[in-house]
């Protein structure tokens, strides 16, 4: 079964750090581009970051650039989101997702994790 | 960044109704648009990609159309399980932005 399982989030003080992980099963992260999407309480979806299938290219939304780093460990078939200098506005449910790629084109996200809650508060 | 504007923000409808949601992009994105359904406390579900291609396993009452800057998602005959929030997402350019969502409620 194709599945993504995120690690537990948590309560982090402003300025703190947290690393989220996303373990894939049923497919290899090395053959897929992977993304993170977040959703603040009561708000809509916000795309956060992507790592392309090659593993050497990442993109970020402006609000997390320089603070968040997306990486993967092929041997563990796991995606990581390192979040530093956390702010109250980073409070959200974080979802990892597999990017649907057909040919050379990206078409959205077809497999999603269950989500993990990150709360940034003192 | 490309902005996506969804309308309406809220929609009340009844089982059996035909409903249409609109998503407008601030600049042309060809057909690089996806639609998602999200129910409370759940992860989003991909419904439509490439503006009009139905994702595997999605009922045929869902359909999408459009290109460039104007897109629509139509549900031909609402079923009880369709009441949820719907989001569009452009995948033409990074960051892959989402619309603000349309919440579909039971009348």
Coordinates of N, CA and C in Angstrom, one line a residue:
Chain A
X1 N 0.8 -1.2 0.0 CA 0.0 0.0 0.0 C 0.9 1.2 0.0
X2 N 0.5 2.2 -0.9 CA 1.3 3.4 -0.9 C 0.8 4.3 0.3
X3 N 1.8 4.8 1.0 CA 1.5 5.5 2.3 C 2.6 6.4 2.7
X4 N 2.2 7.5 3.3 CA 3.1 8.5 3.9 C 2.7 8.7 5.4
X5 N 3.7 8.6 6.2 CA 3.4 8.7 7.7 C 4.4 9.8 8.2
X6 N 3.8 10.9 8.7 CA 4.6 11.9 9.3 C 4.9 11.6 10.8
X7 N 6.1 12.2 11.2 CA 6.4 12.1 12.6 C 5.5 13.0 13.4
X8 N 5.6 12.8 14.7 CA 4.8 13.6 15.6 C 5.4 15.0 15.7
X9 N 4.5 16.0 15.7 CA 4.9 17.4 15.8 C 5.2 17.7 17.2
X10 N 4.8 18.9 17.6 CA 4.9 19.3 19.0 C 4.8 20.8 19.3
X11 N 5.0 21.1 20.5 CA 4.9 22.5 21.0 C 6.3 23.0 21.1
X12 N 6.6 24.1 20.3 CA 7.9 24.6 20.3 C 7.9 26.1 20.6
X13 N 8.9 26.5 21.3 CA 9.0 28.0 21.7 C 9.4 28.8 20.5
X14 N 9.0 30.0 20.4 CA 9.4 30.9 19.3 C 10.9 30.9 19.2
X15 N 11.5 30.8 18.0 CA 12.9 30.8 17.9 C 13.5 29.4 17.9
X16 N 12.7 28.4 18.3 CA 13.2 27.1 18.4 C 13.2 26.3 17.1
X17 N 13.6 25.1 17.1 CA 13.8 24.2 15.9 C 13.0 22.9 16.1
X18 N 12.7 22.3 15.0 CA 12.0 21.0 15.0 C 12.3 20.4 13.6
X19 N 12.5 19.1 13.6 CA 12.6 18.4 12.4 C 11.5 17.4 12.2
X20 N 10.7 17.6 11.2 CA 9.6 16.6 10.8 C 10.2 15.6 9.9
X21 N 9.7 14.4 10.0 CA 10.0 13.4 9.1 C 8.8 12.8 8.4
X22 N 8.9 12.2 7.3 CA 7.8 11.6 6.5 C 8.3 10.3 5.9
X23 N 7.8 9.2 6.5 CA 8.3 7.9 6.0 C 7.3 7.4 4.9
X24 N 7.9 7.0 3.8 CA 7.1 6.5 2.7 C 7.2 5.0 2.6
X25 N 6.1 4.4 2.2 CA 6.0 3.0 2.0 C 5.2 2.7 0.7
X26 N 5.6 1.6 0.0 CA 4.9 1.3 -1.2 C 5.4 2.0 -2.4
X27 N 6.4 2.9 -2.3 CA 7.0 3.5 -3.4 C 8.4 4.1 -2.8
X28 N 9.2 4.5 -3.8 CA 10.5 5.0 -3.4 C 10.6 6.5 -3.5
X29 N 11.0 7.2 -2.5 CA 11.1 8.7 -2.6 C 12.1 9.1 -3.6
X30 N 13.1 8.2 -3.9 CA 14.1 8.6 -4.9 C 13.6 8.7 -6.3
X31 N 12.4 8.1 -6.5 CA 11.8 8.2 -7.9 C 10.7 9.2 -8.0
X32 N 10.5 10.1 -6.9 CA 9.4 11.0 -6.9 C 9.9 12.3 -6.4
X33 N 9.3 13.4 -6.9 CA 9.3 14.7 -6.2 C 8.4 14.7 -5.0
X34 N 8.8 15.3 -4.0 CA 8.0 15.3 -2.7 C 7.8 16.7 -2.2
X35 N 6.7 17.0 -1.6 CA 6.3 18.3 -1.1 C 5.9 18.3 0.3
X36 N 5.9 19.5 1.0 CA 5.2 19.8 2.2 C 4.2 20.9 2.0
X37 N 3.1 20.7 2.6 CA 2.0 21.7 2.6 C 1.5 21.9 4.0
X38 N 1.2 23.1 4.4 CA 0.7 23.3 5.8 C -0.6 24.0 5.8
X39 N -1.3 23.9 6.9 CA -2.6 24.5 7.1 C -2.7 25.1 8.5
X40 N -2.7 26.4 8.6 CA -2.9 27.0 9.9 C -4.3 26.8 10.4
X41 N -4.5 26.8 11.7 CA -5.8 26.6 12.3 C -6.9 27.4 11.7
X42 N -7.9 26.7 11.2 CA -9.1 27.4 10.6 C -8.8 28.1 9.2
X43 N -7.6 27.9 8.7 CA -7.2 28.5 7.4 C -7.1 27.5 6.2
X44 N -6.7 28.1 5.1 CA -6.6 27.2 3.9 C -5.2 26.6 3.8
X45 N -5.0 25.9 2.7 CA -3.8 25.2 2.4 C -2.7 26.2 2.0
X46 N -1.5 25.9 2.4 CA -0.3 26.7 2.0 C 0.8 25.8 1.5
X47 N 1.2 25.9 0.3 CA 2.3 25.1 -0.2 C 3.6 25.6 0.5
X48 N 4.5 24.7 0.9 CA 5.6 25.1 1.7 C 6.9 24.9 0.9
X49 N 7.1 23.7 0.4 CA 8.4 23.3 -0.2 C 8.2 22.1 -1.1
X50 N 9.2 21.9 -2.0 CA 9.3 20.7 -2.8 C 10.8 20.3 -3.0
X51 N 11.0 19.0 -3.0 CA 12.3 18.5 -3.4 C 12.1 17.7 -4.7
X52 N 12.8 18.0 -5.7 CA 12.6 17.3 -7.0 C 13.2 15.9 -6.9
X53 N 12.7 15.1 -7.8 CA 13.0 13.7 -7.8 C 14.6 13.4 -7.8
X54 N 15.3 14.4 -8.5 CA 16.7 14.2 -8.6 C 17.4 14.4 -7.2
X55 N 16.7 15.0 -6.3 CA 17.2 15.2 -4.9 C 18.1 16.4 -4.8
X56 N 18.5 17.0 -5.8 CA 19.4 18.1 -5.7 C 18.8 19.5 -5.9
X57 N 17.5 19.6 -6.0 CA 16.8 20.8 -6.2 C 15.7 21.0 -5.3
X58 N 15.6 22.1 -4.6 CA 14.5 22.4 -3.7 C 14.0 23.8 -4.0
X59 N 12.7 23.9 -3.7 CA 12.1 25.2 -3.8 C 11.3 25.5 -2.5
X60 N 11.1 26.7 -2.1 CA 10.4 27.1 -0.8 C 9.5 28.3 -1.1
X61 N 8.5 28.4 -0.3 CA 7.7 29.6 -0.3 C 8.5 30.7 0.5
X62 N 8.3 31.9 0.1 CA 9.1 33.0 0.6 C 9.2 33.1 2.1
X63 N 8.1 32.8 2.8 CA 8.0 33.0 4.2 C 8.9 32.0 5.0
X64 N 9.4 30.9 4.4 CA 10.2 30.0 5.1 C 11.6 29.9 4.5
X65 N 11.9 30.6 3.5 CA 13.2 30.6 2.9 C 14.3 31.0 3.9
X66 N 15.4 30.3 4.0 CA 16.4 30.5 4.9 C 16.2 30.0 6.3
X67 N 15.0 29.5 6.6 CA 14.6 28.9 7.9 C 14.3 27.4 7.8
X68 N 13.7 27.0 6.7 CA 13.3 25.6 6.5 C 14.2 24.9 5.5
X69 N 14.6 23.7 5.7 CA 15.4 22.9 4.8 C 14.7 21.6 4.5
X70 N 14.5 21.3 3.3 CA 13.9 20.0 2.9 C 15.0 19.1 2.4
X71 N 14.9 17.8 2.9 CA 16.0 16.8 2.4 C 15.3 15.5 2.4
X72 N 16.1 14.5 2.0 CA 15.6 13.1 2.0 C 16.7 12.1 2.3
X73 N 16.4 11.0 2.8 CA 17.3 9.9 3.0 C 16.8 8.7 2.2
X74 N 17.4 8.4 1.1 CA 16.9 7.3 0.3 C 17.0 6.0 1.0
X75 N 18.0 5.8 1.8 CA 18.2 4.5 2.5 C 17.1 4.2 3.4
X76 N 16.5 5.3 4.0 CA 15.4 5.2 4.9 C 14.1 5.4 4.2
X77 N 14.1 5.8 3.0 CA 12.9 6.1 2.2 C 12.1 7.2 3.0
X78 N 12.8 8.2 3.4 CA 12.1 9.2 4.3 C 12.5 10.6 3.9
X79 N 11.5 11.5 4.0 CA 11.6 12.9 3.7 C 11.8 13.6 5.1
X80 N 12.6 14.7 5.1 CA 12.7 15.5 6.3 C 12.5 17.0 6.0
X81 N 11.8 17.7 7.0 CA 11.7 19.1 6.9 C 12.3 19.7 8.2
X82 N 13.5 20.3 8.1 CA 14.1 20.9 9.2 C 13.6 22.3 9.3
X83 N 13.0 22.7 10.5 CA 12.4 24.0 10.6 C 13.2 24.7 11.8
X84 N 13.8 25.8 11.4 CA 14.6 26.6 12.4 C 13.9 28.0 12.6
X85 N 14.3 28.7 13.6 CA 13.8 30.0 13.9 C 12.3 30.1 13.8
X86 N 11.7 29.2 14.4 CA 10.2 29.1 14.3 C 9.5 30.3 14.8
X87 N 8.4 30.6 14.2 CA 7.6 31.8 14.6 C 6.2 31.3 14.9
X88 N 5.4 32.2 15.5 CA 4.0 31.8 15.8 C 3.2 31.5 14.6
X89 N 3.6 32.3 13.5 CA 2.8 32.1 12.2 C 3.2 30.8 11.5
X90 N 4.1 30.0 12.1 CA 4.4 28.7 11.5 C 3.5 27.6 12.1
X91 N 2.7 28.0 13.1 CA 1.8 27.1 13.7 C 0.8 26.5 12.7
X92 N 0.7 25.2 12.5 CA -0.1 24.6 11.5 C 0.0 23.1 11.6
X93 N -1.0 22.5 10.8 CA -0.8 21.1 10.5 C 0.0 21.0 9.3
X94 N 1.1 20.2 9.3 CA 2.0 20.0 8.2 C 1.7 18.6 7.6
X95 N 1.5 18.7 6.3 CA 1.3 17.5 5.5 C 2.5 17.2 4.5
X96 N 3.0 16.0 4.4 CA 3.9 15.7 3.3 C 3.1 15.0 2.2
X97 N 3.5 15.2 1.0 CA 2.7 14.7 -0.1 C 3.7 14.3 -1.3
X98 N 3.2 13.3 -2.1 CA 3.9 12.9 -3.2 C 3.4 13.7 -4.4
X99 N 4.4 14.2 -5.2 CA 4.0 15.0 -6.4 C 3.7 14.0 -7.6
X100 N 2.6 14.3 -8.2 CA 2.2 13.5 -9.4 C 3.0 14.0 -10.6
X101 N 3.8 13.2 -11.2 CA 4.6 13.6 -12.4 C 4.2 12.7 -13.5
X102 N 3.9 13.3 -14.6 CA 3.6 12.5 -15.9 C 4.5 13.1 -16.9
X103 N 5.4 12.2 -17.5 CA 6.4 12.7 -18.4 C 7.3 13.7 -17.6
X104 N 7.5 14.9 -18.2 CA 8.3 15.9 -17.5 C 7.5 16.9 -16.8
X105 N 6.2 16.7 -16.6 CA 5.4 17.7 -16.1 C 4.8 17.3 -14.7
X106 N 4.7 18.4 -13.9 CA 4.2 18.2 -12.5 C 2.7 18.6 -12.5
X107 N 1.9 17.7 -11.8 CA 0.4 17.9 -11.9 C -0.3 18.0 -10.6
X108 N 0.4 18.1 -9.5 CA -0.3 18.2 -8.2 C 0.2 17.1 -7.3
X109 N -0.5 16.8 -6.2 CA -0.1 15.9 -5.2 C -1.1 14.8 -5.0
X110 N -0.7 13.5 -5.3 CA -1.6 12.5 -5.4 C -1.6 11.6 -4.1
X111 N -0.6 11.6 -3.3 CA -0.6 10.8 -2.1 C -0.2 11.8 -0.9
X112 N -1.0 11.7 0.2 CA -0.8 12.6 1.3 C -0.6 11.8 2.6
X113 N 0.2 12.4 3.5 CA 0.2 11.9 4.8 C -1.0 12.3 5.6
X114 N -1.0 11.9 6.9 CA -2.2 12.2 7.7 C -2.1 13.6 8.3
X115 N -0.9 14.1 8.3 CA -0.7 15.5 8.9 C -0.2 15.4 10.3
X116 N 0.6 16.4 10.7 CA 1.2 16.5 12.0 C 1.1 17.9 12.5
X117 N 0.8 18.1 13.7 CA 0.5 19.5 14.3 C 1.8 20.0 14.9
X118 N 2.1 21.2 14.4 CA 3.2 22.0 15.0 C 2.6 23.3 15.6
X119 N 2.9 23.5 16.9 CA 2.4 24.7 17.6 C 3.6 25.5 18.1
X120 N 3.7 26.7 17.7 CA 4.8 27.6 18.1 C 4.3 28.6 19.1
X121 N 4.7 28.4 20.3 CA 4.1 29.3 21.3 C 5.0 29.3 22.6
X122 N 5.0 30.4 23.3 CA 5.7 30.4 24.5 C 4.8 30.0 25.7
Chain B
X1 N 4.5 36.0 -7.2 CA 3.8 34.7 -7.1 C 2.5 34.8 -7.8
X2 N 2.0 33.6 -8.3 CA 0.7 33.6 -8.9 C -0.4 33.5 -7.9
X3 N -1.4 34.4 -8.0 CA -2.5 34.3 -7.0 C -3.7 33.6 -7.7
X4 N -4.3 32.8 -6.8 CA -5.5 32.1 -7.3 C -6.7 32.6 -6.4
X5 N -7.8 33.0 -7.1 CA -9.0 33.5 -6.4 C -10.1 32.5 -6.7
X6 N -10.7 31.9 -5.7 CA -11.8 31.0 -5.8 C -13.1 31.7 -5.5
X7 N -14.1 31.3 -6.2 CA -15.4 31.9 -5.9 C -16.5 30.8 -6.2
X8 N -17.6 30.8 -5.4 CA -17.7 31.6 -4.2 C -16.8 31.1 -3.0
X9 N -16.8 31.8 -1.9 CA -16.1 31.3 -0.8 C -16.9 30.3 0.0
X10 N -18.2 30.5 0.0 CA -19.2 29.5 0.6 C -20.3 29.2 -0.4
X11 N -20.8 28.0 -0.3 CA -21.9 27.6 -1.2 C -22.8 26.7 -0.4
X12 N -24.1 27.0 -0.4 CA -25.0 26.0 0.2 C -25.8 25.4 -0.9
X13 N -25.9 24.1 -0.9 CA -26.6 23.3 -1.9 C -27.2 22.1 -1.3
X14 N -28.1 21.4 -2.1 CA -28.8 20.2 -1.7 C -28.3 19.0 -2.4
X15 N -28.5 17.9 -1.8 CA -28.2 16.6 -2.5 C -29.0 16.6 -3.8
X16 N -28.2 16.2 -4.9 CA -28.8 16.1 -6.2 C -28.5 17.4 -7.1
X17 N -28.2 18.5 -6.4 CA -27.9 19.7 -7.2 C -26.6 19.6 -8.0
X18 N -26.6 20.4 -9.0 CA -25.4 20.6 -9.8 C -24.7 21.9 -9.4
X19 N -23.4 21.8 -9.0 CA -22.7 23.0 -8.5 C -21.4 23.2 -9.3
X20 N -21.0 24.4 -9.4 CA -19.8 24.8 -10.1 C -19.0 25.8 -9.3
X21 N -17.7 25.5 -9.2 CA -16.8 26.4 -8.5 C -15.9 27.0 -9.5
X22 N -15.4 28.2 -9.2 CA -14.5 28.9 -10.2 C -13.2 29.2 -9.5
X23 N -12.1 29.1 -10.3 CA -10.8 29.5 -9.8 C -10.1 30.3 -10.9
X24 N -9.7 31.5 -10.5 CA -9.1 32.5 -11.5 C -7.7 32.7 -11.1
X25 N -6.8 32.6 -12.0 CA -5.3 32.8 -11.8 C -4.9 34.2 -12.2
X26 N -4.0 34.8 -11.5 CA -3.5 36.2 -11.7 C -2.7 36.3 -13.0
X27 N -2.2 35.2 -13.5 CA -1.6 35.1 -14.8 C -1.8 33.7 -15.4
X28 N -1.5 33.6 -16.7 CA -1.8 32.4 -17.4 C -1.0 31.2 -16.9
X29 N -1.6 30.1 -16.7 CA -1.0 28.9 -16.2 C -1.2 27.7 -17.1
X30 N -1.6 27.9 -18.3 CA -1.9 26.9 -19.3 C -3.0 26.0 -18.6
X31 N -2.7 24.7 -18.5 CA -3.6 23.7 -17.9 C -3.1 23.1 -16.6
X32 N -2.1 23.8 -16.0 CA -1.4 23.3 -14.8 C -2.2 23.7 -13.6
X33 N -3.3 23.1 -13.5 CA -4.2 23.3 -12.3 C -4.7 22.0 -11.8
X34 N -4.7 21.9 -10.4 CA -5.3 20.8 -9.8 C -6.4 21.2 -8.8
X35 N -7.4 20.3 -8.6 CA -8.4 20.5 -7.6 C -8.4 19.4 -6.6
X36 N -8.6 19.9 -5.3 CA -8.6 19.0 -4.2 C -9.9 19.1 -3.4
X37 N -10.2 18.0 -2.7 CA -11.3 18.0 -1.7 C -10.7 17.8 -0.4
X38 N -11.2 18.5 0.6 CA -10.7 18.3 2.0 C -11.9 18.3 2.9
X39 N -12.0 17.3 3.8 CA -13.0 17.2 4.8 C -12.3 17.5 6.1
X40 N -13.1 17.9 7.1 CA -12.5 18.4 8.4 C -11.7 17.3 9.0
X41 N -10.5 17.7 9.4 CA -9.6 16.8 10.1 C -8.9 15.8 9.2
X42 N -9.0 15.9 7.9 CA -8.5 15.0 7.0 C -7.5 15.7 6.0
X43 N -6.6 14.9 5.4 CA -5.7 15.4 4.4 C -6.5 15.7 3.1
X44 N -6.0 16.6 2.3 CA -6.7 16.8 1.0 C -6.6 15.6 0.1
X45 N -7.5 15.5 -0.8 CA -7.6 14.4 -1.8 C -7.6 15.0 -3.2
X46 N -6.7 14.5 -4.0 CA -6.6 15.0 -5.4 C -7.8 14.5 -6.2
X47 N -8.6 15.5 -6.8 CA -9.7 15.1 -7.6 C -9.4 15.2 -9.1
X48 N -8.8 16.3 -9.5 CA -8.6 16.6 -10.9 C -7.2 17.2 -11.1
X49 N -6.5 16.8 -12.1 CA -5.2 17.4 -12.4 C -5.2 17.7 -13.9
X50 N -4.3 18.6 -14.3 CA -4.2 19.1 -15.7 C -5.5 19.7 -16.1
X51 N -6.1 20.4 -15.1 CA -7.4 21.1 -15.3 C -8.6 20.3 -15.5
X52 N -8.5 19.1 -16.2 CA -9.7 18.4 -16.6 C -9.5 16.9 -16.5
X53 N -8.4 16.4 -16.0 CA -8.2 14.9 -16.0 C -8.6 14.4 -14.6
X54 N -9.5 13.4 -14.6 CA -10.0 12.9 -13.4 C -9.0 11.9 -12.8
X55 N -8.7 12.1 -11.5 CA -7.7 11.3 -10.8 C -8.4 9.9 -10.6
X56 N -7.6 8.9 -10.7 CA -8.1 7.5 -10.5 C -8.9 7.3 -9.2
X57 N -10.0 6.7 -9.4 CA -10.8 6.4 -8.2 C -11.8 7.5 -7.9
X58 N -11.8 8.7 -8.5 CA -12.7 9.8 -8.3 C -14.0 9.6 -9.1
X59 N -15.1 9.7 -8.5 CA -16.4 9.5 -9.2 C -16.5 10.4 -10.4
X60 N -17.2 9.9 -11.4 CA -17.3 10.7 -12.7 C -18.2 11.9 -12.6
X61 N -18.9 12.1 -11.5 CA -19.8 13.3 -11.3 C -18.9 14.5 -11.2
X62 N -17.6 14.3 -10.9 CA -16.7 15.5 -10.8 C -16.1 15.7 -12.2
X63 N -16.0 17.0 -12.6 CA -15.4 17.3 -13.8 C -14.7 18.7 -13.7
X64 N -13.7 18.9 -14.5 CA -13.0 20.1 -14.5 C -12.8 20.7 -15.9
X65 N -12.7 22.0 -16.0 CA -12.4 22.6 -17.3 C -11.7 23.9 -17.2
X66 N -11.2 24.4 -18.3 CA -10.5 25.7 -18.3 C -9.1 25.6 -18.7
X67 N -8.5 26.7 -19.0 CA -7.1 26.9 -19.3 C -6.8 28.3 -19.3
X68 N -5.5 28.6 -19.1 CA -5.1 30.0 -19.1 C -5.3 30.6 -17.7
X69 N -6.3 31.4 -17.5 CA -6.6 32.0 -16.2 C -7.9 31.6 -15.6
X70 N -8.8 31.0 -16.3 CA -10.1 30.7 -15.8 C -10.4 29.2 -15.8
X71 N -10.8 28.7 -14.6 CA -11.0 27.2 -14.4 C -12.3 27.0 -13.6
X72 N -12.9 25.8 -13.9 CA -14.1 25.5 -13.1 C -14.0 24.0 -12.7
X73 N -14.6 23.8 -11.6 CA -14.9 22.4 -11.1 C -16.4 22.2 -10.9
X74 N -16.9 21.2 -11.5 CA -18.4 20.9 -11.5 C -18.6 19.6 -10.9
X75 N -19.6 19.6 -10.0 CA -20.2 18.3 -9.5 C -21.6 18.2 -10.1
X76 N -21.8 17.2 -10.8 CA -23.0 17.1 -11.6 C -24.3 16.8 -10.8
X77 N -24.1 16.0 -9.7 CA -25.2 15.7 -8.9 C -24.7 15.4 -7.5
X78 N -24.9 16.4 -6.6 CA -24.2 16.3 -5.3 C -24.7 15.1 -4.5
X79 N -23.7 14.4 -3.9 CA -24.0 13.3 -3.0 C -23.6 13.8 -1.5
X80 N -24.2 13.1 -0.5 CA -23.9 13.5 0.9 C -22.4 13.6 1.2
X81 N -21.6 12.7 0.6 CA -20.2 12.7 0.9 C -19.4 13.8 0.2
X82 N -20.1 14.6 -0.6 CA -19.4 15.7 -1.3 C -19.3 17.0 -0.5
X83 N -20.0 17.1 0.6 CA -20.0 18.3 1.4 C -18.6 18.4 2.1
X84 N -17.8 19.4 1.7 CA -16.4 19.5 2.0 C -15.9 20.9 1.6
X85 N -14.6 21.1 1.7 CA -14.0 22.3 1.2 C -13.2 21.9 0.0
X86 N -13.2 22.8 -1.1 CA -12.5 22.5 -2.3 C -11.5 23.6 -2.6
X87 N -10.3 23.1 -3.0 CA -9.2 24.0 -3.2 C -8.7 23.8 -4.7
X88 N -8.3 24.9 -5.3 CA -7.5 24.7 -6.5 C -6.1 25.1 -6.2
X89 N -5.2 24.5 -7.0 CA -3.7 24.8 -6.9 C -3.1 24.9 -8.3
X90 N -2.3 25.9 -8.4 CA -1.5 26.0 -9.7 C -0.2 25.3 -9.5
X91 N 0.2 24.5 -10.5 CA 1.5 23.8 -10.5 C 2.3 24.2 -11.7
X92 N 2.1 25.4 -12.2 CA 2.8 25.9 -13.3 C 4.1 26.5 -12.9
X93 N 4.1 27.2 -11.7 CA 5.3 27.9 -11.3 C 5.5 27.8 -9.8
X94 N 6.7 27.7 -9.3 CA 6.9 27.7 -7.9 C 6.9 29.2 -7.4
X95 N 6.3 29.4 -6.2 CA 5.6 28.5 -5.3 C 4.3 28.0 -5.9
X96 N 4.0 26.8 -5.7 CA 2.7 26.2 -6.2 C 1.5 26.6 -5.3
X97 N 1.0 27.8 -5.5 CA 0.0 28.4 -4.7 C -1.4 27.7 -4.8
X98 N -2.1 27.8 -3.7 CA -3.5 27.4 -3.6 C -4.4 28.5 -3.6
X99 N -5.6 28.3 -4.0 CA -6.7 29.2 -3.8 C -7.1 29.2 -2.3
X100 N -8.0 30.1 -1.9 CA -8.4 30.2 -0.5 C -9.5 29.2 -0.1
X101 N -10.0 28.5 -1.1 CA -11.0 27.4 -0.8 C -12.4 27.9 -1.0
X102 N -13.3 26.9 -1.3 CA -14.7 27.1 -1.4 C -15.3 26.0 -0.4
X103 N -16.0 26.5 0.6 CA -16.7 25.6 1.5 C -18.1 25.3 1.0
X104 N -18.3 24.0 0.8 CA -19.6 23.5 0.3 C -20.4 23.0 1.5
X105 N -21.6 23.6 1.7 CA -22.4 23.2 2.9 C -23.7 22.7 2.4
X106 N -24.3 21.9 3.3 CA -25.7 21.3 3.0 C -26.7 22.4 3.3
X107 N -27.6 22.6 2.3 CA -28.7 23.5 2.5 C -29.8 22.9 3.3

